[in-house]
Short mmCIF file of C-alpha atoms in Angstrom, two decimals:
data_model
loop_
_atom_site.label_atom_id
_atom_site.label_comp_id
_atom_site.label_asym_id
_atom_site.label_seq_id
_atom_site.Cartn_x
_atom_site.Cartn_y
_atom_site.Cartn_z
CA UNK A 1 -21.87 18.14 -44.49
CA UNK A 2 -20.07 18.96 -41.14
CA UNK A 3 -17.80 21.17 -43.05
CA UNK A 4 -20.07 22.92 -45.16
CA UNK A 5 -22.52 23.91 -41.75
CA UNK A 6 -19.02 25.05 -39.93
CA UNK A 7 -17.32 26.92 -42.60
CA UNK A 8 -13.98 25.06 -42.24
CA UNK A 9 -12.17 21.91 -43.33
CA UNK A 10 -10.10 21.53 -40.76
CA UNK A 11 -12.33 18.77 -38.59
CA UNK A 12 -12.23 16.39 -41.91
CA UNK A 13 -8.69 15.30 -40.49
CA UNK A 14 -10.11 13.80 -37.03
CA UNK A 15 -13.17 11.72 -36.44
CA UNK A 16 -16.12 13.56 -35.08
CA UNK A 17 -19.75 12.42 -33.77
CA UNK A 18 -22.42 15.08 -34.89
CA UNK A 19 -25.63 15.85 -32.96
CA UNK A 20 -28.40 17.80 -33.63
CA UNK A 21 -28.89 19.98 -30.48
CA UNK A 22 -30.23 23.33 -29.98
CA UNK A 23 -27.39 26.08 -30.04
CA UNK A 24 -27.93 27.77 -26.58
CA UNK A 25 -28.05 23.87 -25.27
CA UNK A 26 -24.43 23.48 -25.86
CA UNK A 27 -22.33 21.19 -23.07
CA UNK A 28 -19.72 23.81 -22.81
CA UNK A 29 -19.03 24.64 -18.89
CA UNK A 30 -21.03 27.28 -16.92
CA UNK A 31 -20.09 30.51 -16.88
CA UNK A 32 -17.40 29.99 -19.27
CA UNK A 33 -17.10 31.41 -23.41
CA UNK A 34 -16.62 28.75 -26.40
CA UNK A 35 -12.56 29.68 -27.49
CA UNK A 36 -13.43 29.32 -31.37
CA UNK A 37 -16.67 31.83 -30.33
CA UNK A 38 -15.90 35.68 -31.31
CA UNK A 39 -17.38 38.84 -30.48
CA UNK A 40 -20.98 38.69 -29.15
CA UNK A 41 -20.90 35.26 -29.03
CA UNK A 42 -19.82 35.36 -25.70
CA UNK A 43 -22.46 37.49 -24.39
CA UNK A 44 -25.99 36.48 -23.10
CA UNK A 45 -28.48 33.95 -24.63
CA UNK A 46 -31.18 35.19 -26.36
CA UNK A 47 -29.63 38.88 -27.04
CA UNK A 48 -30.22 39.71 -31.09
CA UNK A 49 -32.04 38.42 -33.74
CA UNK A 50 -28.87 35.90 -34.40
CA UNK A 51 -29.96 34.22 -31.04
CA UNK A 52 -33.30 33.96 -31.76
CA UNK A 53 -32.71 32.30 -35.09
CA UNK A 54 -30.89 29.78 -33.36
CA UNK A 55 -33.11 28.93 -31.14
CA UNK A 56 -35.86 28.28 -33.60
CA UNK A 57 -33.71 25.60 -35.98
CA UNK A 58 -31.68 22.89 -34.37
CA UNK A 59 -27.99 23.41 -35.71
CA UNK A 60 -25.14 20.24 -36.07
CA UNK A 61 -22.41 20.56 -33.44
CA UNK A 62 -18.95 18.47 -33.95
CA UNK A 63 -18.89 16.74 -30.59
CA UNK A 64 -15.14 15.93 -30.41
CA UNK A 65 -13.55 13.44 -28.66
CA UNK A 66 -12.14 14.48 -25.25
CA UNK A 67 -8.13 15.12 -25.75
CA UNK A 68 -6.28 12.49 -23.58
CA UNK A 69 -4.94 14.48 -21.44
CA UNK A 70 -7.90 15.52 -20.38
CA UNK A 71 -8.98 12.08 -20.09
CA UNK A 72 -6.11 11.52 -18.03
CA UNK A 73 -6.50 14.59 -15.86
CA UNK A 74 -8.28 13.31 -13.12
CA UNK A 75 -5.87 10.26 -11.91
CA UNK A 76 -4.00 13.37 -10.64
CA UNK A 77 -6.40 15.25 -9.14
CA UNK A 78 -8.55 12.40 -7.69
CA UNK A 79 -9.23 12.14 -3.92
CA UNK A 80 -6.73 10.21 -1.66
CA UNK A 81 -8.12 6.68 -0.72
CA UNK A 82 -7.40 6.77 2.52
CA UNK A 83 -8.02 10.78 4.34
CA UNK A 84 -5.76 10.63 7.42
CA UNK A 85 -6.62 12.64 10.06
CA UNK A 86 -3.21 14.39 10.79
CA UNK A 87 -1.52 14.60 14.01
CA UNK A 88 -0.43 17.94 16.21
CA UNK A 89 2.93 17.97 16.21
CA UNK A 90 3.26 20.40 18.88
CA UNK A 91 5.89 20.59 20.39
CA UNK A 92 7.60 17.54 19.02
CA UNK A 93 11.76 18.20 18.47
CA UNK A 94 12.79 14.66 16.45
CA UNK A 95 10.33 12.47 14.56
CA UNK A 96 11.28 8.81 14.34
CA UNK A 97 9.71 5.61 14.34
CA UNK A 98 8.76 3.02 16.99
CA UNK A 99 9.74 -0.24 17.61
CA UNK A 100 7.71 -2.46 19.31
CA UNK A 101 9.12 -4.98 21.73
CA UNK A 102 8.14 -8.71 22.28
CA UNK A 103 5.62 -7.93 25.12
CA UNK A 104 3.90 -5.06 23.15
CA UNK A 105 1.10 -5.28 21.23
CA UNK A 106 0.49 -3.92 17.67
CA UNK A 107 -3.52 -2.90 19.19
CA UNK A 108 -2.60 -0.64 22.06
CA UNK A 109 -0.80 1.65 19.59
CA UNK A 110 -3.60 1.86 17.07
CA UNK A 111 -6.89 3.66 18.29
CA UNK A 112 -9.89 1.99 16.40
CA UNK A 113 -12.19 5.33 17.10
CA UNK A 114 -9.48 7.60 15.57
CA UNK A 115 -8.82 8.54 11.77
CA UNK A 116 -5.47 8.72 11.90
CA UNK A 117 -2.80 6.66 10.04
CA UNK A 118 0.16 4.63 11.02
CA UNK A 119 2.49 3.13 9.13
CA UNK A 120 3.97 -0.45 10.33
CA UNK A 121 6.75 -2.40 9.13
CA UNK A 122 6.95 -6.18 9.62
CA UNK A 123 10.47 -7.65 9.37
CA UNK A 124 12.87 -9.70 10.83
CA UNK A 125 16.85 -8.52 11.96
CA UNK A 126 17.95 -11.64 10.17
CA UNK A 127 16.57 -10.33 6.38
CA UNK A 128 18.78 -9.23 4.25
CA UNK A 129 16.06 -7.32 2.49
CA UNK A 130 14.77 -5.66 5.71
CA UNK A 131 18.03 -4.73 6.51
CA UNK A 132 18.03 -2.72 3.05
CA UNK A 133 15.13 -1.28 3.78
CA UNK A 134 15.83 0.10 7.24
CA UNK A 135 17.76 3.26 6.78
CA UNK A 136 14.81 4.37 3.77
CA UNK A 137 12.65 3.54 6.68
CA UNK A 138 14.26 5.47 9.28
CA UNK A 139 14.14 8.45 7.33
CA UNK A 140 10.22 8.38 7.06
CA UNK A 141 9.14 10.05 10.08
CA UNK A 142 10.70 13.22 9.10
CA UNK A 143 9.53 13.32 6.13
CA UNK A 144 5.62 12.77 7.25
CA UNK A 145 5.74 14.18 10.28
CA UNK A 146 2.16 14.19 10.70
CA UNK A 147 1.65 10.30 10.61
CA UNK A 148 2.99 7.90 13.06
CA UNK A 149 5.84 4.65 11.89
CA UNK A 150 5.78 1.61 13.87
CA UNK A 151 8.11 -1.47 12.93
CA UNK A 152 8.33 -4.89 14.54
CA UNK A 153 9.57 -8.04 14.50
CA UNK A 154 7.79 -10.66 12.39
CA UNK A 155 9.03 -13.51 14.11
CA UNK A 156 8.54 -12.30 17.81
CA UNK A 157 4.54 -11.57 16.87
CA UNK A 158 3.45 -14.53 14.96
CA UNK A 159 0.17 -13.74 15.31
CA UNK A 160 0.12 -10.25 13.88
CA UNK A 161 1.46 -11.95 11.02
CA UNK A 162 -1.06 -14.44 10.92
CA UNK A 163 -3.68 -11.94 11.26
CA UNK A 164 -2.22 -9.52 8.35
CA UNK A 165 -1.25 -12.43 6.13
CA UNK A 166 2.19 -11.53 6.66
CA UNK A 167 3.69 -14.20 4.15
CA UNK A 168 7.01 -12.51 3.84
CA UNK A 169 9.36 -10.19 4.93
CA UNK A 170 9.65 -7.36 4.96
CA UNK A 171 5.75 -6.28 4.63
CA UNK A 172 4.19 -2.87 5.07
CA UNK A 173 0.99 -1.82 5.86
CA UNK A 174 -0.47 1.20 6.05
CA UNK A 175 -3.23 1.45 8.81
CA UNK A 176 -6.68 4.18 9.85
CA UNK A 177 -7.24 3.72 13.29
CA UNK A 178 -6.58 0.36 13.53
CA UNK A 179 -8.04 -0.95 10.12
CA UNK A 180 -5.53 -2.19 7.24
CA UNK A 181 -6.50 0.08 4.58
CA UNK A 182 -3.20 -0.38 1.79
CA UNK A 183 -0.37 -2.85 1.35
CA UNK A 184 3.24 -2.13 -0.08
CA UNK A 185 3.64 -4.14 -3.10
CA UNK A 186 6.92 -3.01 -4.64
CA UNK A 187 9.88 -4.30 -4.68
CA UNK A 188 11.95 -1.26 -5.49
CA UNK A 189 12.08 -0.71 -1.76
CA UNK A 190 13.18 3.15 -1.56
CA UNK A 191 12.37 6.37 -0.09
CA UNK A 192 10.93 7.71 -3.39
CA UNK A 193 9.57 5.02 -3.57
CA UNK A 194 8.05 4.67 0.15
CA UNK A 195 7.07 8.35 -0.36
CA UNK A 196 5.12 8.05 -3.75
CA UNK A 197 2.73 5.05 -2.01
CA UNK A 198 2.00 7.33 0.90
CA UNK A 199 1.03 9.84 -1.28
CA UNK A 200 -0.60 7.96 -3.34
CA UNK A 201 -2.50 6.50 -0.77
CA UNK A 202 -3.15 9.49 1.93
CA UNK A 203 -2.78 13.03 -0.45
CA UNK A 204 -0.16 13.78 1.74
CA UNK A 205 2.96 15.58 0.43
CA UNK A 206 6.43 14.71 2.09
CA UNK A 207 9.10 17.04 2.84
CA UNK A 208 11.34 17.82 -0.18
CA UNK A 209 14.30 18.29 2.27
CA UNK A 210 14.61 14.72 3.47
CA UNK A 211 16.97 12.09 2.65
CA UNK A 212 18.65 9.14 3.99
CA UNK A 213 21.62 10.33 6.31
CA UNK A 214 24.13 7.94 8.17
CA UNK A 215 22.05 8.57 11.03
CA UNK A 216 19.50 6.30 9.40
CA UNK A 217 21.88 3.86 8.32
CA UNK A 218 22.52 3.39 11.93
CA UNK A 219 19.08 2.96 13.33
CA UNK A 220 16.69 2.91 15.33
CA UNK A 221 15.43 0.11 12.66
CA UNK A 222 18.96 -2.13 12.26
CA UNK A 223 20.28 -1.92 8.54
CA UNK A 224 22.91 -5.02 10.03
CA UNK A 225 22.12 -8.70 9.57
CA UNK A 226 22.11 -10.29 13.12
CA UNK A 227 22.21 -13.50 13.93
CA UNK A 228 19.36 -14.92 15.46
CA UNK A 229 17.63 -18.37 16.36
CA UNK A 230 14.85 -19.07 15.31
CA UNK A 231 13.24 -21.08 17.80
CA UNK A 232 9.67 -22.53 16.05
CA UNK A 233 11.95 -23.54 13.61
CA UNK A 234 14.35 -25.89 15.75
CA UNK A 235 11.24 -26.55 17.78
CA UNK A 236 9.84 -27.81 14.75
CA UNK A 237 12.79 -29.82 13.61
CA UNK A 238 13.40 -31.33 17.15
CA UNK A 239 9.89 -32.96 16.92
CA UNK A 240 10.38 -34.43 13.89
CA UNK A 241 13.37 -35.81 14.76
CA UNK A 242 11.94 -37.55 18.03
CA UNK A 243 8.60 -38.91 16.00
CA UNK A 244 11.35 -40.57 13.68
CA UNK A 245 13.09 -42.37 17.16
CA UNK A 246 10.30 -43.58 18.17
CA UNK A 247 9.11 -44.31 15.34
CA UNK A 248 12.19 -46.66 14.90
CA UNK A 249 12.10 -48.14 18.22
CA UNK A 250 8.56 -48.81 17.89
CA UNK A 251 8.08 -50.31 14.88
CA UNK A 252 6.00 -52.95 15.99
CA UNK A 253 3.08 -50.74 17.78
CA UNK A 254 3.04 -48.10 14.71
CA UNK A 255 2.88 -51.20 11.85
CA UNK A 256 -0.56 -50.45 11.49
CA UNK A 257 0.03 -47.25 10.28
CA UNK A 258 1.85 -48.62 7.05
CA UNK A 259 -0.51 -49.07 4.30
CA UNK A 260 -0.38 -52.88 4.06
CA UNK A 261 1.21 -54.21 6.88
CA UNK A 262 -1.73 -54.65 8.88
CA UNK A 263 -2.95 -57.73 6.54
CA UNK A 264 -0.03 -59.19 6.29
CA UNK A 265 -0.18 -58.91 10.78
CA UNK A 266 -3.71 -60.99 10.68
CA UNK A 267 -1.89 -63.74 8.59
#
C-alpha cells in the first residue's frame, strides 16, 4: 500500500513504520527542504491548489528508521562532562607539572570556589608501573597548557589515599576546584591514551605537536625505580613480631585467650 501511495518500490527492501499525518505536519527540520522533494515543493505551505489538497486529506508518510550514524552522531558532539574553566597562561615560558612534597598538602593547591581542573597523579618511586608512566606524564603539561598537573607520592600522604580510595598505584584523578570529578581506568597507560581521557572528559583538545622527549624520560616525575623503605610496613611487621615474644614468654597470663584452655585452668 506504501508503494502504491509513493510511486516507488524501492522502500519494500527496508522496514518502514507508516503514519497517517497531515502533509504540511511533516517532522522534517525547520527551515530546511525534503531531498526526495522537487520543484515547488520546497516553497511555502499553503501556495497552490496542490497544497490545499493536502491539507484537506491526511496522506501515509514512510517514517524510516534513523541511519546509525546518525544515531551515533551525538557521542561525538555531546557536551564535555566536566567544563574546565581554563587558565591564563600569560606569560608562562615552560609548562610542567608539580610535585608535591611530604609537608604539602593536596588542598592548598586546589581552590574549592574555582572551576578549574587539575590533574593529580598518585604513585610511588618504587612502582615499576609509575615509573612507566612518568615520562607520558611529564609530557602533559605542554600539551594542556591550560590545566594544571600535580603528582605525589602515595605512600608519603596516606591519607589522600585514604580519602580518594587510592587502592593502587599509580591512580589518576582528574579534579574541578577541588572536587574528584573522573578517574583513569586504563591500563594502556600512554600519552594518547592520557590525552583521549582528558578530552573525553573536559572538550579540551591537546596540542598535536607534543610527544614524549628524553627530557621527560628524565623528569621532573622519576621514570627510575628507587629504592625506598617503606616504613608502615616494617612498623607493621616489627609489632607483630614483638606480640609473638611476648606472647611466648607469657604464655601463662594470655592462656585465656586460647579457645579452651581456660576450662581446662578451673580444673
Amino acid at each position: 500500500m506504501a508503494d502504491a501511495m509513493l510511486g516507488s518500490g524501492a522502500l519494500a527492501e527496508q522496514p518502514v513504520l507508516l503514519s497517517a499525518v497531515p502533509a504540511e505536519a511533516s517532522g522534517g527540520p525547520a527551515g530546511a527542504c525534503d531531498a526526495a522533494a522537487a520543484g515547488d515543493a520546497c516553497g511555502p505551505a499553503g501556495s497552490g491548489p496542490a497544497a490545499a489538497q493536502a491539507r484537506e486529506q491526511p496522506v501515509l508518510e514512510a517514517v524510516l528508521p534513523a541511519p546509525a550514524e546518525e544515531q551515533n552522531g551525538t557521542d561525538s558532539a555531546k557536551a564535555p562532562k566536566v567544563n574546565c574553566e581554563e587558565r591564563n597562561t600569560t606569560g608562562i615560558e615552560r609548562f610542567t607539572l608539580q610535585i608535591l612534597n611530604v609537608s604539602q598538602d593536596l588542598m592548598e593547591f586546589l581552590n574549592p570556589n574555582s572551576s578549574d581542573c587539575t590533574l593529580v597523579l598518585f604513585y610511588t618511586p618504587w612502582c615499576r608501573f609509575s615509573a612507566s608512566l612518568a615520562p607520558h606524564f611529564n609530557s602533559l603539561p605542554r600539551a594542556f597548557p591550560t590545566l594544571r598537573f600535580l603528582a605525589l607520592d602515595a605512600s608519603q600522604h596516606s591519607s589522600l589515599s585514604t580519602r580518594f580510595g587510592t587502592v593502587a598505584v599509580p591512580n589518576i584523578l582528574l579534579f574541578q576546584g577541588a572536587k574528584p570529578m573522573a578517574r583513569f581506568n586504563h591500563t594502556d597507560r600512554t600519552l594518547e591514551t592520557l590525552k583521549d581521557f582528558i578530552f573525553n572528559q573536559t572538550g579540551i583538545e591537546a596540542k598535536s605537536d607534543v610527544a614524549v622527549t628524553e627530557e621527560d624520560w628524565e623528569g621532573p616525575l622519576p621514570s627510575v625505580l628507587t629504592k625506598g623503605i617503606d616504613w608502615l610496613l616494617l612498623f607493621s611487621v616489627l609489632f607483630l613480631a614483638g606480640f609473638v615474644m611476648y606472647a611466648t614468654i607469657r604464655t601463662d597470663s594470655i592462656r585465656w585467650l586460647i579457645p579452651g584452655q581456660e576450662h581446662e585452668h578451673q580444673e
